Amino acid sequence: MPTVYPDYYPEFHCIAGACKHSCCIGWEIDIDEDAARRFRAVTGDFCDRLQKNIAWEETPHFILGENERCPFLNSDGLCDMILTLGEDSLCNICRDHPRFRNELPDRVEIGLGLCCEEAARLILGRKEPMTLLSDGPLYDDDDEILALRDDILSLLQDRENTIPQRVAAMLRLCDAPMPHGDWGAWAELLLSLERLEEGWTALLEKLKAEPPADFTAFDAHMEGREAEYEQLLCYLIYRHFANACTWEDAAARASFAAFGYLLLHAMGAVLFAENGS
């Protein structure tokens, strides 16, 4: 079965202790069955520490410590499990993060998730258009959803047009609605959801209290950096569009990608109004 991936995918490497927002803090870490068997078989000095820090429940998981830190994350921001047992000892979620896989009928699509700061730097910092690579055929000729996705990615990477023009063209192609711009209402909704980092809370509260009315100064500040929005849109379309089951579903996913761009554009304008940067 072919594997499809963005051309930047092989460039990713975990930055470990240099990461400012470690994925080993604040996340519940479930242990898959194969890893659980390996952990039960560990002997030697590390065995007691390992067993004390695993909850052997229906879904085994690590017992997080103070500030929700993984019990094996040391003071240098490195994993004591890797240092002691080797990288092959990791459970699937630790080995794979921030990678994602979309299992589709005739192929597997893989990529990097923007929840990781190094993945975000790699994706959003790219100047070149993103291309998809594969170790086999990208898709069957009769797969209309994926053919539509190709057309959308071409529209989103057409640098003869502005980002708003590209987004509008994508939505027209999918017969999808433009998300409304009531940022106070959107902020209120997003504040009702879980957030892993409190900086989001303060920013959403600012967006709710003082939604931007004029983007002119901010857009002038961002001139020359439109590729960041392009990469964000292409990421959202690549990650979510292929799973659409109907044309209505595809239209909803196109609207979701537009919303992602519009939200970060609005948040950027709020920060710019406050900081001048």
Short mmCIF file of C-alpha atoms in Angstrom, two decimals:
data_model
loop_
_atom_site.label_atom_id
_atom_site.label_comp_id
_atom_site.label_asym_id
_atom_site.label_seq_id
_atom_site.Cartn_x
_atom_site.Cartn_y
_atom_site.Cartn_z
CA MET A 1 0.00 0.00 0.00
CA PRO A 2 1.54 3.38 -1.00
CA THR A 3 2.60 5.89 1.62
CA VAL A 4 2.06 9.58 0.83
CA TYR A 5 3.83 12.38 2.69
CA PRO A 6 4.70 16.10 2.32
CA ASP A 7 8.18 16.80 1.00
CA TYR A 8 9.23 18.38 4.32
CA TYR A 9 8.32 15.25 6.33
CA PRO A 10 11.78 13.59 6.26
CA GLU A 11 13.40 16.79 7.57
CA PHE A 12 11.78 16.54 11.01
CA HIS A 13 13.88 15.72 14.05
CA CYS A 14 12.82 16.10 17.69
CA ILE A 15 14.75 18.92 19.39
CA ALA A 16 14.37 17.19 22.78
CA GLY A 17 15.68 19.33 25.64
CA ALA A 18 15.62 22.50 23.51
CA CYS A 19 11.80 22.34 23.22
CA LYS A 20 9.96 25.15 25.05
CA HIS A 21 6.63 23.28 25.20
CA SER A 22 7.56 19.65 25.76
CA CYS A 23 5.09 17.02 24.59
CA CYS A 24 6.09 15.15 27.79
CA ILE A 25 4.26 17.74 29.93
CA GLY A 26 0.49 18.09 30.19
CA TRP A 27 -0.39 15.12 27.97
CA GLU A 28 -1.82 11.80 29.16
CA ILE A 29 0.49 9.13 27.77
CA ASP A 30 -1.26 5.82 27.04
CA ILE A 31 0.79 2.65 26.64
CA ASP A 32 0.05 0.28 23.76
CA GLU A 33 -0.11 -3.49 24.26
CA ASP A 34 3.31 -4.27 22.76
CA ALA A 35 5.01 -1.63 24.90
CA ALA A 36 3.17 -2.87 28.00
CA ARG A 37 4.57 -6.36 27.41
CA ARG A 38 8.08 -4.93 27.05
CA PHE A 39 7.73 -2.85 30.20
CA ARG A 40 6.56 -5.85 32.23
CA ALA A 41 9.67 -7.75 31.12
CA VAL A 42 12.17 -5.05 32.14
CA THR A 43 14.62 -6.13 34.84
CA GLY A 44 17.51 -4.51 36.66
CA ASP A 45 17.82 -1.17 38.40
CA PHE A 46 15.25 0.61 36.20
CA CYS A 47 12.53 -1.97 36.81
CA ASP A 48 11.22 -0.59 40.12
CA ARG A 49 11.03 2.97 38.83
CA LEU A 50 9.22 1.82 35.70
CA GLN A 51 6.62 -0.23 37.57
CA LYS A 52 5.93 2.50 40.15
CA ASN A 53 5.15 5.03 37.43
CA ILE A 54 2.68 3.00 35.38
CA ALA A 55 -1.02 2.69 36.15
CA TRP A 56 -1.86 -0.85 35.02
CA GLU A 57 -5.53 -0.17 34.36
CA GLU A 58 -7.75 -1.11 31.41
CA THR A 59 -5.71 1.37 29.37
CA PRO A 60 -2.22 1.40 30.94
CA HIS A 61 -0.63 4.84 31.13
CA PHE A 62 2.21 6.68 32.81
CA ILE A 63 1.43 8.39 36.13
CA LEU A 64 2.18 12.05 35.58
CA GLY A 65 4.11 13.89 38.27
CA GLU A 66 4.22 17.49 39.45
CA ASN A 67 2.98 19.97 36.82
CA GLU A 68 1.80 16.96 34.80
CA ARG A 69 5.33 15.99 33.78
CA CYS A 70 6.02 12.51 32.46
CA PRO A 71 7.83 10.66 35.29
CA PHE A 72 10.70 9.86 32.91
CA LEU A 73 11.29 13.44 31.75
CA ASN A 74 14.47 14.54 33.52
CA SER A 75 15.58 18.03 34.51
CA ASP A 76 17.46 18.46 31.22
CA GLY A 77 14.27 17.87 29.24
CA LEU A 78 15.48 14.45 28.09
CA CYS A 79 13.82 11.04 28.38
CA ASP A 80 15.38 8.74 30.99
CA MET A 81 13.68 5.78 29.33
CA ILE A 82 15.56 6.42 26.08
CA LEU A 83 18.78 7.09 27.97
CA THR A 84 18.42 3.84 29.95
CA LEU A 85 16.57 1.39 27.70
CA GLY A 86 17.06 2.89 24.24
CA GLU A 87 14.66 4.51 21.79
CA ASP A 88 13.18 1.14 20.80
CA SER A 89 11.69 0.87 24.31
CA LEU A 90 9.20 3.71 23.72
CA CYS A 91 5.47 3.17 23.41
CA ASN A 92 3.87 4.02 20.08
CA ILE A 93 2.56 7.46 21.06
CA CYS A 94 6.00 8.60 22.26
CA ARG A 95 7.75 7.21 19.20
CA ASP A 96 5.29 8.65 16.70
CA HIS A 97 4.49 12.10 18.11
CA PRO A 98 3.98 14.56 16.41
CA ARG A 99 3.45 12.38 13.35
CA PHE A 100 -0.06 11.49 12.22
CA ARG A 101 -1.36 8.78 9.91
CA ASN A 102 -4.55 8.78 7.87
CA GLU A 103 -5.44 5.19 6.97
CA LEU A 104 -7.30 5.35 3.65
CA PRO A 105 -8.62 2.45 1.54
CA ASP A 106 -5.80 2.44 -1.00
CA ARG A 107 -2.94 4.23 0.79
CA VAL A 108 -1.60 5.68 4.03
CA GLU A 109 -1.04 9.43 4.31
CA ILE A 110 1.43 10.61 6.95
CA GLY A 111 2.51 14.03 8.13
CA LEU A 112 3.54 16.19 11.07
CA GLY A 113 1.13 17.81 13.53
CA LEU A 114 1.30 21.53 14.29
CA CYS A 115 0.95 20.81 18.02
CA CYS A 116 4.76 20.38 18.01
CA GLU A 117 6.74 23.62 17.94
CA GLU A 118 9.57 22.16 15.83
CA ALA A 119 7.05 20.73 13.33
CA ALA A 120 5.33 24.14 13.26
CA ARG A 121 8.65 25.89 12.63
CA LEU A 122 9.46 23.46 9.83
CA ILE A 123 6.04 23.75 8.16
CA LEU A 124 5.17 27.42 8.65
CA GLY A 125 8.72 28.62 8.03
CA ARG A 126 8.91 27.06 4.56
CA LYS A 127 9.25 29.49 1.68
CA GLU A 128 8.75 26.93 -1.08
CA PRO A 129 5.33 25.49 -1.99
CA MET A 130 4.57 22.14 -0.40
CA THR A 131 4.50 19.08 -2.65
CA LEU A 132 3.30 15.56 -1.92
CA LEU A 133 5.60 12.59 -2.42
CA SER A 134 4.76 8.89 -2.51
CA ASP A 135 6.44 5.52 -2.75
CA GLY A 136 3.63 4.49 -5.12
CA PRO A 137 0.69 6.01 -7.02
CA LEU A 138 -0.72 9.07 -5.25
CA TYR A 139 -4.31 7.91 -5.83
CA ASP A 140 -6.58 6.14 -8.31
CA ASP A 141 -7.67 8.27 -11.24
CA ASP A 142 -11.33 7.88 -10.22
CA ASP A 143 -10.86 9.24 -6.69
CA GLU A 144 -12.74 12.52 -7.10
CA ILE A 145 -12.14 13.78 -3.55
CA LEU A 146 -8.38 13.52 -3.92
CA ALA A 147 -8.48 15.05 -7.38
CA LEU A 148 -10.41 17.96 -5.83
CA ARG A 149 -7.80 18.21 -3.09
CA ASP A 150 -5.07 18.52 -5.73
CA ASP A 151 -7.00 21.37 -7.32
CA ILE A 152 -7.40 23.07 -3.94
CA LEU A 153 -3.69 22.79 -3.15
CA SER A 154 -2.89 24.32 -6.54
CA LEU A 155 -5.25 27.23 -5.83
CA LEU A 156 -3.82 27.78 -2.35
CA GLN A 157 -0.27 27.88 -3.73
CA ASP A 158 -1.03 30.23 -6.63
CA ARG A 159 1.13 33.16 -5.55
CA GLU A 160 -0.26 35.41 -8.26
CA ASN A 161 -3.25 35.87 -5.94
CA THR A 162 -3.55 37.14 -2.37
CA ILE A 163 -4.35 34.75 0.47
CA PRO A 164 -7.97 36.02 0.77
CA GLN A 165 -8.40 35.51 -2.98
CA ARG A 166 -7.05 31.97 -2.74
CA VAL A 167 -9.32 31.14 0.19
CA ALA A 168 -12.35 32.50 -1.65
CA ALA A 169 -11.44 30.45 -4.74
CA MET A 170 -11.13 27.29 -2.62
CA LEU A 171 -14.55 27.84 -1.06
CA ARG A 172 -16.16 28.52 -4.46
CA LEU A 173 -14.62 25.32 -5.85
CA CYS A 174 -16.10 23.31 -2.96
CA ASP A 175 -19.39 25.23 -2.84
CA ALA A 176 -18.50 25.89 0.80
CA PRO A 177 -19.54 28.82 3.02
CA MET A 178 -17.09 31.42 4.29
CA PRO A 179 -16.95 31.22 8.12
CA HIS A 180 -18.50 34.32 9.67
CA GLY A 181 -16.20 36.87 11.26
CA ASP A 182 -17.84 37.33 14.66
CA TRP A 183 -14.58 36.89 16.55
CA GLY A 184 -16.15 37.59 19.92
CA ALA A 185 -18.47 34.62 19.44
CA TRP A 186 -15.69 32.38 18.14
CA ALA A 187 -13.45 33.34 21.06
CA GLU A 188 -16.22 32.50 23.52
CA LEU A 189 -16.63 29.08 21.92
CA LEU A 190 -12.88 28.39 21.93
CA LEU A 191 -12.60 29.48 25.57
CA SER A 192 -15.10 26.71 26.42
CA LEU A 193 -12.63 24.09 25.11
CA GLU A 194 -9.54 22.62 26.73
CA ARG A 195 -6.30 24.55 26.26
CA LEU A 196 -2.86 23.13 26.95
CA GLU A 197 -1.11 26.47 27.35
CA GLU A 198 -2.47 29.48 29.25
CA GLY A 199 -1.12 31.96 26.70
CA TRP A 200 -4.03 30.89 24.50
CA THR A 201 -6.49 31.84 27.25
CA ALA A 202 -5.21 35.41 27.51
CA LEU A 203 -5.13 35.82 23.73
CA LEU A 204 -8.66 34.48 23.27
CA GLU A 205 -9.94 36.79 26.02
CA LYS A 206 -8.35 39.74 24.18
CA LEU A 207 -9.92 38.57 20.93
CA LYS A 208 -13.32 38.36 22.64
CA ALA A 209 -13.02 41.78 24.32
CA GLU A 210 -11.49 43.71 21.42
CA PRO A 211 -11.98 41.88 18.10
CA PRO A 212 -10.06 43.54 15.27
CA ALA A 213 -12.09 45.90 13.12
CA ASP A 214 -9.38 46.91 10.66
CA PHE A 215 -6.57 44.68 9.40
CA THR A 216 -4.84 47.28 7.22
CA ALA A 217 -1.85 47.98 9.50
CA PHE A 218 -1.40 44.34 10.42
CA ASP A 219 -1.53 43.17 6.79
CA ALA A 220 1.09 45.79 5.90
CA HIS A 221 3.26 44.41 8.72
CA MET A 222 2.81 40.85 7.38
CA GLU A 223 3.61 41.76 3.77
CA GLY A 224 6.18 39.30 2.49
CA ARG A 225 5.16 36.65 5.02
CA GLU A 226 2.04 35.37 3.25
CA ALA A 227 3.71 31.97 2.82
CA GLU A 228 3.04 31.28 6.51
CA TYR A 229 -0.71 31.40 5.86
CA GLU A 230 -0.29 29.40 2.66
CA GLN A 231 1.54 26.64 4.54
CA LEU A 232 -1.11 26.61 7.29
CA LEU A 233 -3.93 26.25 4.77
CA CYS A 234 -2.14 23.51 2.83
CA TYR A 235 -1.43 21.66 6.07
CA LEU A 236 -5.11 21.73 7.08
CA ILE A 237 -6.30 20.62 3.64
CA TYR A 238 -3.71 17.84 3.40
CA ARG A 239 -4.42 16.52 6.88
CA HIS A 240 -8.22 16.65 6.89
CA PHE A 241 -9.63 16.72 3.35
CA ALA A 242 -8.89 13.18 2.14
CA ASN A 243 -11.19 11.64 4.77
CA ALA A 244 -14.27 13.44 3.40
CA CYS A 245 -17.05 10.93 2.76
CA THR A 246 -19.41 13.19 0.80
CA TRP A 247 -19.25 16.47 -1.12
CA GLU A 248 -20.97 18.17 1.82
CA ASP A 249 -18.30 16.78 4.12
CA ALA A 250 -15.60 18.07 1.76
CA ALA A 251 -17.19 21.53 1.79
CA ALA A 252 -17.19 21.52 5.62
CA ARG A 253 -13.49 20.64 5.68
CA ALA A 254 -12.69 23.45 3.26
CA SER A 255 -14.59 25.87 5.52
CA PHE A 256 -12.65 24.53 8.51
CA ALA A 257 -9.33 25.26 6.76
CA ALA A 258 -10.55 28.78 5.97
CA PHE A 259 -11.53 29.20 9.63
CA GLY A 260 -8.05 28.15 10.76
CA TYR A 261 -6.48 30.84 8.60
CA LEU A 262 -9.02 33.52 9.58
CA LEU A 263 -8.63 32.74 13.29
CA LEU A 264 -4.84 33.05 13.30
CA HIS A 265 -5.06 36.15 11.12
CA ALA A 266 -7.41 37.74 13.68
CA MET A 267 -5.23 36.66 16.61
CA GLY A 268 -2.18 38.09 14.89
CA ALA A 269 -3.98 41.40 14.43
CA VAL A 270 -4.87 41.48 18.13
CA LEU A 271 -1.24 40.91 19.14
CA PHE A 272 -0.04 43.50 16.62
CA ALA A 273 -2.47 46.11 17.97
CA GLU A 274 -1.12 45.47 21.48
CA ASN A 275 2.61 45.08 20.79
CA GLY A 276 3.30 46.59 17.40
CA SER A 277 4.78 43.22 16.38
#
